[in-house]
Amino acid sequence: MLDHCSISHKGGIVLWSRSFTPAAAQAAASSSSPVNSLIREALIEGRTAEDKYEKDGYAVKWSFVNDLELIFVLTYIDELLATLKNIFVKLFEPFLATFLASLHAATSGSAIIASGQSAASWNFAKAFENWDAVFDRILHGLESKAAQDRKARYKPVQISIEPSPPSDDMSTIPSQSAETTVDEEQIARNVQALKNRLRGKGARGGRRGPGRSDIGSGRESLPGSDSDTPVKRKTKTKTQRKWGEQAPTESDMASLDFSYEKPGDADANRGSLDLNALVDRDSLGTRTQNGMYEVKDWEFGLKDSAADDMISKALMSSQTSKPTSSSGSLGALGSLFARLTGSKVLTEDDLKPVLEGMKQHLMKKNVAKEIADKVCEGVGESLVGKKVGGFQTINAAVRLALSNSLTRILTPKTSTDLLLSIRTKLSAPLPSSQQRMPYSITFVGVNGVGKSTNLSKVCFWLIQNGLRVLIAACDTFRSGAVEQLRVHVRNLSMLGVNGATDSKGRVELYERGYGKDAAGIAKEAIAYARDHDFDVVLIDTAGRMQDNEPLMRALAKLVATNNPDKIIFVGEALVGNEAVDQLTKFDRALRDFSAASGGVGKQRGIDGMLVTKWDTVDDKVGAALSMTYVTGQPIIFVGCGQTYTDLRQLRVSNVVQAILSD
């Protein structure tokens, strides 16, 4: 159904629009209209994983005319969109070219152009007064065509009710089975022989009971016996294995039980544990003048100048030598661009091989294929209609278009300063009768990505900033999950804070063992933290696959019940194409199932990402692009080592630099 159609300039000026329903007209007039949301989220931020954009029940399609800087938007008929764009440009191209020139002249400081009109004095209603009638004719023609197609598709079939004459084809006569029919007496004998063998197998080695025949002895079964009843054999109990000459005693079992920390173990571990092995001095963050501890930024080794030199050399070599077979590097992209002749306007045919090479380059950087396709489409749309001339201009156009697209996608839309969010909540004024609630963070993700390990790294960072942390052990399924967190808490309590000898009392573990309800444990932990003046609660959850609906419902119940301040998805840097599926289904399941569960945390999705094993991918950092593209949420931290200090923050420029590197 067609609800709304609009034609606008990329600068935000609406040239023409029409709504076809009162609801669509009301929605189009609001600041949160589907068209405004499309421009903000899909066009400006460059983030959409589909061919269409869906918002508030509307499915929106769009198309560009780059040389005239126009955007065509409607909901949504593909054929109408293409026809609308072509006819509008043909009818009003002179006017649009003059209008575009006035905008550029006003931007450059000249408010009046040769025609004598200013950029603000254009009367679009008068200029496009005949367009409504043209649009109606286009729409009526397409509707008539669609109606004819439906009639042709659903045309009734003429069925003849007259009986057809008998066929003379002998091949249609059913063939008789060539196998010899077995008589009934032979079948009965075979069945009886099978029953006798089965009875003999059941009686072999056992005691004969009433009604059982002795095969081989000639004795028949007793009258009234049921020869088909299976015989129940008595199962033998397994003999318990003995380890050694003497079984372990209760004291021996107690010495082997490491589920709980025994009195004196902490002091013994303190003396035997090498605290220097828990932290990497080279990876330690820095302290600001006000005493805040900040983790280091992840840095990519290749500088911008080195990358530019690499691309320039590849372009220079492409003019003097044959093109290489590697189409996935930016050098190959430059060689393809260098083949474009002189100063010309780029078309889709010109860009097709270039975009294919760009897609291969992104996929080599571990970007998901679906995301690479979308990024290349966006870059292609921004280059169609542009004039290029000379390989230096081409080099700048390629690098600038891809760099702008990556920067736009990776730039956070919300604050990544987690410490600021925590301090803001803790310092907010409260009524005298209300207790201050701690800041809660839930870590979610699939199995084996390192949720517990990186939770402990975040805990170390919070402790270094003077906060008291309670770790809630809500992974009640995996064996050893509670013990792993207990070891982390013991180690973190031994590490000093800003020169102190230890941080005992700043971190504790809240656990209720295994097999319990994770949502209930998290709720109890938050209440415990509130009563004992903890600042932050870190909630560890069990790993689960995104397709496991029962486990995803249980996770959504935890979110809906406790409404954590931040939900962090923990994923691997090596995930590749799986990143799109994991994040999309995790986010959708949390929103859908938490809304169905009720509670205070309805329709909560993922608020940020923590990418683990970052030190294993070198410059193949495409997982960061894939994750940010799918969710629109920022990457808060990356884990890059085995110690508590191996936590890094990402800068957009460094990630873009790594992706652009050859």
XYZ file of C-alpha atoms in Angstrom:
662
model
C 0.000 0.000 0.000
C 1.298 3.466 -0.935
C 1.111 5.763 2.113
C 3.627 8.539 1.498
C 5.943 9.844 -1.236
C 8.471 12.689 -1.102
C 11.254 14.257 -3.153
C 13.891 16.214 -1.257
C 17.352 17.663 -1.567
C 20.267 16.094 0.329
C 20.600 19.318 2.287
C 17.169 18.734 3.839
C 14.891 20.867 1.613
C 11.653 19.072 0.739
C 10.823 19.829 -2.909
C 7.546 17.873 -3.101
C 5.626 15.425 -0.931
C 2.215 13.771 -0.710
C 0.511 11.575 1.881
C -2.294 9.233 0.873
C -3.841 8.509 4.281
C -4.606 10.737 7.308
C -2.383 8.566 9.506
C 0.524 8.896 7.073
C 0.003 12.670 6.868
C 0.076 12.944 10.663
C 3.183 10.746 10.897
C 4.973 12.719 8.166
C 4.415 15.980 10.041
C 6.148 14.748 13.218
C 9.890 14.892 13.900
C 9.938 11.115 14.428
C 8.327 10.332 11.071
C 9.512 7.278 9.127
C 11.139 9.546 6.503
C 13.059 11.526 9.137
C 14.110 8.291 10.843
C 15.252 6.921 7.476
C 17.407 9.989 6.820
C 18.834 9.972 10.332
C 19.525 6.244 10.809
C 19.969 4.857 7.303
C 21.291 7.751 5.202
C 23.262 9.924 7.633
C 24.529 7.115 9.861
C 24.833 4.742 6.877
C 23.404 1.826 8.858
C 20.819 -0.496 7.406
C 21.163 -4.235 6.783
C 18.122 -4.499 4.492
C 17.076 -3.222 1.079
C 14.234 -1.371 2.759
C 13.855 0.521 6.026
C 11.036 -0.360 8.434
C 9.729 2.036 11.052
C 6.419 2.065 12.958
C 4.829 -0.387 10.544
C 5.948 1.489 7.404
C 8.312 -0.095 4.879
C 10.261 2.681 3.153
C 12.179 2.545 -0.125
C 14.558 5.219 -1.363
C 16.762 6.126 -4.335
C 19.345 8.837 -5.151
C 20.158 11.134 -8.060
C 23.664 12.151 -7.028
C 24.415 14.664 -9.783
C 21.303 16.674 -8.775
C 21.630 15.755 -5.056
C 18.056 14.411 -4.849
C 16.509 11.762 -2.613
C 13.299 9.968 -3.653
C 11.408 8.268 -0.813
C 8.150 6.331 -0.848
C 6.334 3.484 0.920
C 6.809 1.374 -1.200
C 6.551 0.116 -4.764
C 9.823 -0.612 -6.535
C 8.565 0.031 -10.068
C 6.941 3.314 -9.034
C 10.153 4.510 -7.399
C 12.246 3.937 -10.542
C 9.617 5.475 -12.867
C 9.093 8.426 -10.565
C 12.798 9.227 -10.440
C 13.345 9.030 -14.199
C 10.346 11.153 -15.204
C 10.909 13.796 -12.510
C 14.526 14.289 -13.524
C 13.613 14.525 -17.250
C 10.867 17.102 -16.641
C 12.626 19.370 -14.170
C 16.349 18.885 -14.782
C 16.978 22.515 -15.963
C 15.174 23.930 -12.949
C 16.938 21.549 -10.576
C 20.353 22.359 -12.055
C 19.713 26.092 -11.560
C 18.473 25.498 -8.013
C 21.532 23.380 -7.206
C 23.851 26.048 -8.576
C 22.172 28.646 -6.344
C 22.710 26.481 -3.284
C 26.387 26.009 -4.074
C 26.793 29.721 -4.786
C 25.163 30.597 -1.463
C 27.426 28.141 0.318
C 30.519 29.658 -1.262
C 29.474 33.166 -0.207
C 27.703 34.428 -3.317
C 24.045 34.809 -2.426
C 22.876 35.851 -5.888
C 23.438 33.828 -9.023
C 23.163 34.747 -12.690
C 19.419 34.269 -12.784
C 18.992 36.875 -10.088
C 17.327 34.610 -7.531
C 18.599 33.816 -4.056
C 18.722 30.283 -2.696
C 15.923 31.056 -0.232
C 13.457 32.594 -2.693
C 12.519 29.553 -4.733
C 8.795 28.841 -5.022
C 8.657 25.066 -5.245
C 4.865 24.930 -5.247
C 4.755 26.984 -8.453
C 7.709 25.195 -10.040
C 6.134 21.766 -9.530
C 2.452 22.739 -9.898
C 1.964 20.314 -12.812
C 3.784 17.452 -11.112
C 0.745 16.282 -9.127
C -1.171 15.517 -12.326
C 1.850 13.724 -13.808
C 2.253 11.697 -10.617
C -1.426 10.709 -10.679
C -1.121 9.492 -14.270
C 1.995 7.470 -13.393
C 0.303 5.922 -10.366
C -2.907 5.165 -12.302
C -0.913 3.522 -15.099
C 0.983 1.281 -12.697
C -2.205 0.339 -10.845
C -3.924 -0.601 -14.130
C -0.942 -2.683 -15.135
C -0.920 -4.460 -11.778
C -4.680 -5.173 -12.083
C -4.197 -6.686 -15.522
C -1.381 -8.853 -14.229
C -3.595 -10.114 -11.421
C -6.420 -10.941 -13.845
C -4.046 -12.847 -16.103
C -2.594 -14.711 -13.153
C -5.942 -15.726 -11.687
C -7.827 -16.376 -14.980
C -10.241 -19.316 -14.407
C -9.328 -22.561 -16.129
C -11.948 -24.139 -18.419
C -12.652 -27.683 -17.245
C -14.359 -30.165 -19.605
C -16.912 -32.453 -17.967
C -17.320 -34.763 -20.974
C -15.854 -38.234 -20.421
C -12.745 -38.934 -22.422
C -12.737 -41.931 -24.822
C -10.892 -45.036 -23.678
C -7.232 -45.112 -24.535
C -5.782 -47.696 -26.880
C -2.322 -47.347 -25.362
C -1.377 -50.756 -23.955
C 1.347 -49.230 -21.777
C -1.289 -47.820 -19.413
C -2.551 -51.283 -18.410
C -1.308 -52.164 -14.889
C 1.382 -54.774 -15.028
C 1.147 -57.981 -13.043
C 3.845 -58.763 -10.507
C 6.323 -61.215 -11.855
C 7.073 -62.566 -8.419
C 5.532 -65.886 -7.415
C 2.760 -65.491 -4.875
C 3.558 -67.160 -1.585
C 0.713 -69.319 -0.294
C -0.865 -68.842 3.130
C 0.458 -72.083 4.558
C 4.062 -71.089 3.811
C 3.555 -67.693 5.502
C 2.107 -69.367 8.609
C 5.051 -71.783 8.789
C 7.540 -68.893 8.536
C 5.789 -66.954 11.321
C 5.739 -69.984 13.609
C 9.432 -70.668 12.985
C 10.275 -67.027 13.865
C 8.271 -67.264 17.117
C 10.056 -70.463 18.052
C 13.475 -68.859 17.513
C 12.530 -65.851 19.609
C 11.269 -68.031 22.473
C 14.431 -70.092 22.310
C 16.632 -66.976 22.504
C 14.731 -65.695 25.534
C 14.903 -69.041 27.334
C 18.552 -69.750 26.592
C 20.626 -69.643 29.750
C 17.590 -68.977 31.959
C 15.154 -70.983 34.022
C 12.132 -72.428 32.249
C 8.874 -71.049 33.445
C 5.280 -72.138 32.925
C 3.996 -71.855 29.412
C 7.446 -71.900 27.740
C 8.477 -74.545 25.229
C 11.866 -76.224 25.297
C 13.258 -75.936 21.783
C 15.208 -79.051 20.936
C 13.597 -81.213 23.653
C 10.320 -81.625 21.793
C 8.227 -80.376 24.726
C 5.273 -78.165 23.765
C 4.039 -75.150 25.670
C 1.406 -75.648 28.352
C -2.222 -75.085 27.472
C -3.382 -71.504 27.958
C 0.106 -70.048 27.815
C 0.800 -66.907 25.831
C 3.755 -67.776 23.663
C 4.064 -64.186 22.363
C 4.656 -62.613 25.786
C 8.301 -61.462 26.104
C 10.243 -62.833 29.031
C 11.506 -60.290 31.593
C 15.129 -60.839 32.394
C 16.527 -59.811 35.709
C 19.111 -57.047 35.272
C 22.396 -57.412 37.052
C 23.552 -54.580 39.295
C 26.889 -53.014 38.411
C 29.655 -53.879 40.821
C 31.134 -50.758 42.388
C 34.727 -50.231 41.389
C 37.271 -50.048 44.187
C 40.119 -47.603 43.831
C 43.032 -49.069 45.725
C 42.783 -51.322 48.681
C 40.749 -48.932 50.811
C 37.832 -46.671 49.845
C 38.274 -42.896 50.487
C 36.969 -41.637 53.791
C 34.910 -38.523 54.467
C 38.021 -36.584 55.474
C 39.676 -37.550 52.193
C 36.647 -36.335 50.230
C 36.607 -33.061 52.171
C 40.254 -32.413 51.314
C 39.468 -32.916 47.622
C 36.456 -30.563 47.620
C 37.453 -27.144 46.239
C 33.902 -25.800 45.819
C 34.249 -23.516 48.831
C 37.212 -21.593 50.147
C 38.354 -22.964 53.477
C 39.657 -20.882 56.378
C 43.330 -20.128 55.906
C 43.316 -20.747 52.160
C 43.371 -17.050 51.350
C 46.520 -16.453 53.399
C 48.171 -19.534 51.910
C 47.284 -18.458 48.389
C 48.490 -14.942 49.084
C 51.927 -16.254 49.900
C 52.140 -18.689 46.976
C 50.544 -16.546 44.247
C 52.734 -14.334 42.063
C 50.792 -11.073 41.878
C 53.022 -9.793 39.082
C 51.614 -12.519 36.845
C 48.098 -11.100 37.252
C 48.905 -7.726 35.713
C 51.010 -6.634 32.768
C 52.919 -3.487 33.666
C 53.202 -2.526 30.002
C 49.420 -2.764 29.614
C 48.561 -0.671 32.660
C 46.395 2.341 31.960
C 47.116 5.904 32.973
C 45.872 8.037 35.844
C 44.596 11.528 35.253
C 45.217 14.496 37.494
C 41.975 13.888 39.379
C 42.974 10.257 40.088
C 40.838 8.491 37.477
C 42.252 5.293 35.997
C 41.838 5.103 32.200
C 42.581 2.042 30.102
C 44.858 2.413 27.112
C 43.657 2.957 23.565
C 44.175 0.222 21.009
C 46.685 1.452 18.454
C 47.253 0.169 14.952
C 50.905 0.065 13.904
C 50.602 1.356 10.330
C 50.484 5.140 10.106
C 48.339 7.095 7.651
C 51.339 8.257 5.655
C 52.534 4.671 5.212
C 49.093 3.626 3.992
C 48.983 6.546 1.539
C 52.427 5.646 0.212
C 51.326 2.040 -0.229
C 48.251 3.042 -2.229
C 50.171 5.552 -4.327
C 52.834 2.986 -5.188
C 50.162 0.493 -6.190
C 48.552 3.084 -8.443
C 51.892 4.066 -10.011
C 52.836 0.454 -10.661
C 49.436 -0.235 -12.257
C 50.239 2.263 -15.031
C 53.573 0.671 -15.956
C 52.835 -3.013 -15.412
C 50.065 -5.488 -15.932
C 47.320 -5.520 -13.311
C 47.785 -8.073 -10.589
C 45.317 -10.830 -9.897
C 44.707 -9.651 -6.321
C 41.515 -7.642 -6.467
C 40.997 -7.459 -2.727
C 43.513 -4.734 -1.824
C 43.255 -0.994 -2.157
C 46.161 -1.111 -4.593
C 43.990 -3.196 -6.907
C 41.156 -0.725 -6.417
C 43.478 2.052 -7.493
C 44.545 0.132 -10.584
C 40.908 -0.379 -11.553
C 40.187 3.302 -11.057
C 43.274 4.227 -13.069
C 41.732 2.553 -16.094
C 38.921 5.084 -16.070
C 39.700 7.576 -18.769
C 40.248 11.267 -18.185
C 37.718 13.540 -16.511
C 34.330 11.894 -16.742
C 31.184 11.318 -14.737
C 31.260 7.941 -13.029
C 28.433 5.564 -13.845
C 27.289 2.315 -12.275
C 29.006 0.312 -15.016
C 32.297 2.094 -14.318
C 32.060 1.404 -10.598
C 30.895 -2.215 -10.758
C 34.388 -3.827 -10.920
C 35.722 -1.337 -8.387
C 32.992 -2.092 -5.870
C 33.552 -5.823 -6.312
C 37.220 -5.356 -5.460
C 36.295 -3.206 -2.486
C 33.922 -5.904 -1.215
C 36.653 -8.540 -1.447
C 39.019 -6.265 0.470
C 36.493 -5.768 3.284
C 35.783 -9.487 3.516
C 39.529 -10.167 3.837
C 39.447 -7.824 6.807
C 36.863 -10.150 8.432
C 33.837 -7.991 7.618
C 30.661 -10.052 7.244
C 29.659 -10.531 3.596
C 26.234 -8.962 4.074
C 27.762 -5.884 5.690
C 30.466 -5.613 3.001
C 27.749 -5.603 0.328
C 25.881 -2.791 2.061
C 28.994 -0.669 2.625
C 29.976 -1.014 -1.019
C 26.460 -0.069 -2.124
C 26.650 3.079 -0.014
C 30.069 4.017 -1.401
C 28.857 3.379 -4.944
C 25.803 5.598 -4.457
C 28.019 8.411 -3.192
C 30.354 8.139 -6.221
C 27.812 7.793 -9.037
C 27.639 11.114 -10.881
C 30.970 12.380 -9.526
C 33.631 13.713 -11.895
C 37.143 12.285 -11.619
C 40.299 13.096 -13.506
C 43.857 11.910 -12.979
C 44.934 9.142 -10.657
C 45.597 11.468 -7.720
C 41.979 12.615 -7.755
C 40.840 9.019 -8.104
C 43.009 7.979 -5.157
C 41.492 10.705 -3.020
C 37.949 9.856 -4.142
C 38.302 6.158 -3.316
C 39.943 6.666 0.056
C 37.662 9.517 1.059
C 34.423 7.738 0.115
C 35.327 4.511 1.926
C 36.824 6.327 4.913
C 33.752 8.540 5.306
C 31.444 5.544 5.119
C 33.408 3.554 7.721
C 33.728 6.559 10.028
C 30.002 7.256 9.810
C 29.147 3.657 10.717
C 31.666 3.298 13.556
C 31.029 6.663 15.215
C 29.109 5.984 18.476
C 25.574 7.319 18.641
C 25.568 7.162 22.447
C 28.182 7.886 25.078
C 30.874 5.254 25.628
C 31.987 6.783 28.936
C 30.790 4.000 31.228
C 32.449 5.525 34.285
C 30.546 8.787 33.747
C 27.242 6.905 33.596
C 28.049 5.098 36.841
C 29.030 8.245 38.723
C 25.977 10.102 37.394
C 23.607 7.477 38.791
C 25.441 7.199 42.103
C 25.439 10.972 42.633
C 21.796 11.530 41.635
C 19.708 12.973 44.510
C 17.196 10.595 46.108
C 14.271 11.007 48.511
C 15.228 10.534 52.139
C 13.206 7.331 52.427
C 14.725 5.642 49.347
C 17.979 3.693 49.267
C 20.505 4.235 46.524
C 20.485 1.436 43.951
C 23.781 0.156 42.547
C 24.682 0.407 38.860
C 24.116 -3.022 37.302
C 25.782 -4.415 34.167
C 24.753 -7.727 32.563
C 27.183 -9.620 30.325
C 25.563 -11.831 27.669
C 26.865 -13.842 24.720
C 27.354 -17.261 23.193
C 29.408 -20.055 24.746
C 33.160 -19.780 25.122
C 33.737 -16.154 24.097
C 35.254 -15.105 27.452
C 32.427 -13.437 29.378
C 33.731 -14.329 32.853
C 37.356 -13.478 32.033
C 36.551 -10.067 30.576
C 34.049 -9.370 33.346
C 36.987 -9.671 35.753
C 38.982 -7.194 33.612
C 36.133 -4.689 33.808
C 35.977 -5.320 37.556
C 39.705 -4.503 37.876
C 39.131 -1.230 36.000
C 36.235 -0.297 38.295
C 38.213 -1.155 41.442
C 41.090 1.021 40.270
C 38.625 3.905 40.060
C 37.659 3.472 43.702
C 34.330 1.683 43.259
C 33.050 -1.254 45.302
C 32.001 -4.120 43.032
C 29.766 -7.138 43.640
C 29.995 -9.996 41.119
C 26.785 -12.013 40.766
C 27.379 -15.638 39.684
C 24.264 -16.216 37.551
C 25.853 -18.911 35.391
C 24.292 -21.796 37.279
C 24.715 -24.288 34.430
C 28.392 -24.578 33.426
C 30.534 -26.706 35.714
C 33.202 -24.616 37.404
C 31.619 -21.251 36.557
C 31.169 -20.267 40.223
C 34.660 -21.495 41.146
C 36.163 -19.500 38.270
C 34.594 -16.289 39.545
C 35.712 -17.118 43.089
C 39.322 -17.342 41.901
C 38.970 -13.994 40.104
C 37.532 -12.352 43.230
C 40.374 -13.767 45.338
C 42.989 -12.473 42.882
C 41.384 -9.053 42.515
C 41.155 -8.628 46.281
C 44.943 -9.102 46.503
C 45.774 -6.440 43.926
C 46.356 -2.931 45.182
C 44.395 0.201 44.352
C 46.420 3.304 43.555
C 49.427 2.270 45.601
C 47.612 0.372 48.354
C 48.766 -3.129 49.273
C 45.431 -4.779 48.468
C 41.817 -4.058 47.603
C 40.152 -6.378 50.112
C 36.546 -5.396 50.720
C 36.197 -3.686 47.365
C 35.086 -6.810 45.525
C 32.884 -9.717 46.640
C 31.167 -12.677 45.039
C 27.442 -13.366 45.398
C 26.559 -16.962 44.507
C 23.902 -19.524 45.323
C 25.442 -22.604 43.705
C 24.185 -24.436 40.649
C 20.779 -25.312 39.260
C 19.081 -22.165 40.579
C 17.030 -19.507 38.779
C 19.455 -16.949 37.332
C 16.891 -14.123 37.401
C 16.252 -14.705 41.102
C 19.971 -14.766 41.935
C 20.510 -11.473 40.068
C 17.620 -9.864 41.942
C 18.989 -11.043 45.295
C 22.485 -9.819 44.365
C 21.224 -6.315 43.500
C 19.321 -6.169 46.808
C 22.427 -7.372 48.673
C 24.548 -4.717 46.952
C 22.015 -2.038 47.866
C 21.985 -3.053 51.530
C 25.784 -3.368 51.799
C 26.686 -0.149 49.953
C 28.187 -1.605 46.770
C 28.499 0.751 43.804
C 28.375 -1.663 40.856
C 26.925 -5.150 40.284
C 28.459 -7.207 37.464
C 26.076 -10.011 36.442
C 27.684 -13.031 34.785
C 25.308 -15.173 32.709
C 25.571 -18.594 31.115
C 26.602 -18.782 27.473
C 23.875 -19.771 25.040
C 23.406 -20.060 21.296
C 21.230 -17.436 19.673
C 18.865 -20.081 18.226
C 18.102 -21.737 21.588
C 14.686 -20.264 22.355
C 14.234 -21.653 25.921
C 17.602 -20.279 27.036
C 16.968 -16.939 25.304
C 13.631 -16.701 27.115
C 15.409 -17.340 30.432
C 17.900 -14.557 29.641
C 15.091 -12.191 28.680
C 13.396 -13.020 31.992
C 16.561 -11.975 33.848
C 16.609 -8.680 31.931
C 12.884 -8.007 32.377
C 12.976 -8.796 36.088
C 16.055 -6.771 37.046
C 16.215 -4.039 34.332
C 20.032 -3.666 34.356
C 21.507 -0.273 33.556
C 23.688 -1.709 30.793
C 23.466 -4.916 28.727
C 26.826 -5.722 27.151
C 27.129 -8.337 24.430
C 30.465 -10.178 24.561
C 31.630 -11.461 21.172
C 34.804 -12.716 19.552
C 36.923 -10.714 17.134
C 37.202 -13.881 15.014
C 33.456 -14.275 14.553
C 33.242 -13.078 10.916
C 29.892 -13.708 9.209
C 28.390 -15.148 12.406
C 28.466 -11.694 14.033
C 25.405 -10.570 12.078
C 23.354 -13.621 13.053
C 24.419 -13.597 16.713
C 23.793 -9.922 17.365
C 20.581 -9.693 15.361
C 18.979 -12.673 17.094
C 20.262 -11.769 20.578
C 18.937 -8.238 20.295
C 15.601 -9.309 18.810
C 15.103 -12.129 21.335
C 15.839 -9.844 24.288
C 13.372 -7.229 23.047
C 10.598 -9.661 22.137
C 10.840 -12.060 25.078
C 11.411 -9.349 27.704
C 8.257 -7.597 26.461
C 6.333 -10.869 26.761
C 7.736 -11.565 30.251
C 6.598 -8.251 31.664
C 8.510 -6.607 34.484
C 10.337 -3.302 34.628
C 12.842 -4.085 31.859
C 10.460 -4.389 28.906
C 11.834 -4.390 25.352
C 15.440 -3.988 26.427
C 18.067 -4.705 23.791
C 21.836 -4.706 23.629
C 23.409 -1.424 24.833
C 27.019 -2.035 23.836
C 29.621 -4.603 22.877
C 32.825 -5.980 24.351
C 34.962 -7.726 21.720
C 37.339 -10.408 23.047
C 40.492 -12.013 21.620
C 41.316 -8.774 19.824
C 45.041 -9.544 19.938
C 44.561 -12.591 17.669
C 43.326 -10.772 14.535
C 46.090 -8.215 13.815
C 44.586 -5.808 11.239
C 41.556 -8.009 10.448
C 39.262 -5.963 12.661
C 36.151 -6.219 10.494
C 34.122 -7.755 13.342
C 33.972 -4.288 14.911
C 32.412 -2.899 11.734
C 29.926 -5.782 11.457
C 28.797 -5.547 15.093
C 28.382 -1.767 15.046
C 26.559 -1.844 11.712
C 23.991 -4.392 12.912
C 23.114 -2.848 16.275
C 24.094 0.805 15.962
C 25.577 0.481 19.474
C 29.195 1.287 20.395
C 32.044 -1.058 21.243
C 32.891 -0.115 24.821
C 36.008 -2.264 25.348
C 38.137 -4.861 23.603
C 39.992 -7.644 25.413
C 43.507 -8.323 24.171
C 45.344 -10.582 26.604
C 45.298 -12.876 29.646
C 45.909 -10.431 32.513
C 43.554 -8.048 34.281
C 45.138 -5.025 32.614
C 44.608 -6.315 29.061
C 41.594 -4.141 28.322
C 41.552 -1.471 25.616
C 39.315 1.254 24.248
C 38.764 1.684 20.510
C 39.191 4.896 18.585
C 37.259 5.121 15.337
C 40.253 6.499 13.439
C 42.411 3.512 14.427
C 39.793 0.982 13.294
C 39.282 2.784 9.969
C 43.042 2.900 9.489
C 43.346 -0.858 10.081
C 40.530 -1.656 7.646
C 42.006 0.585 4.942
C 45.472 -0.931 5.298
C 46.643 -3.342 2.607
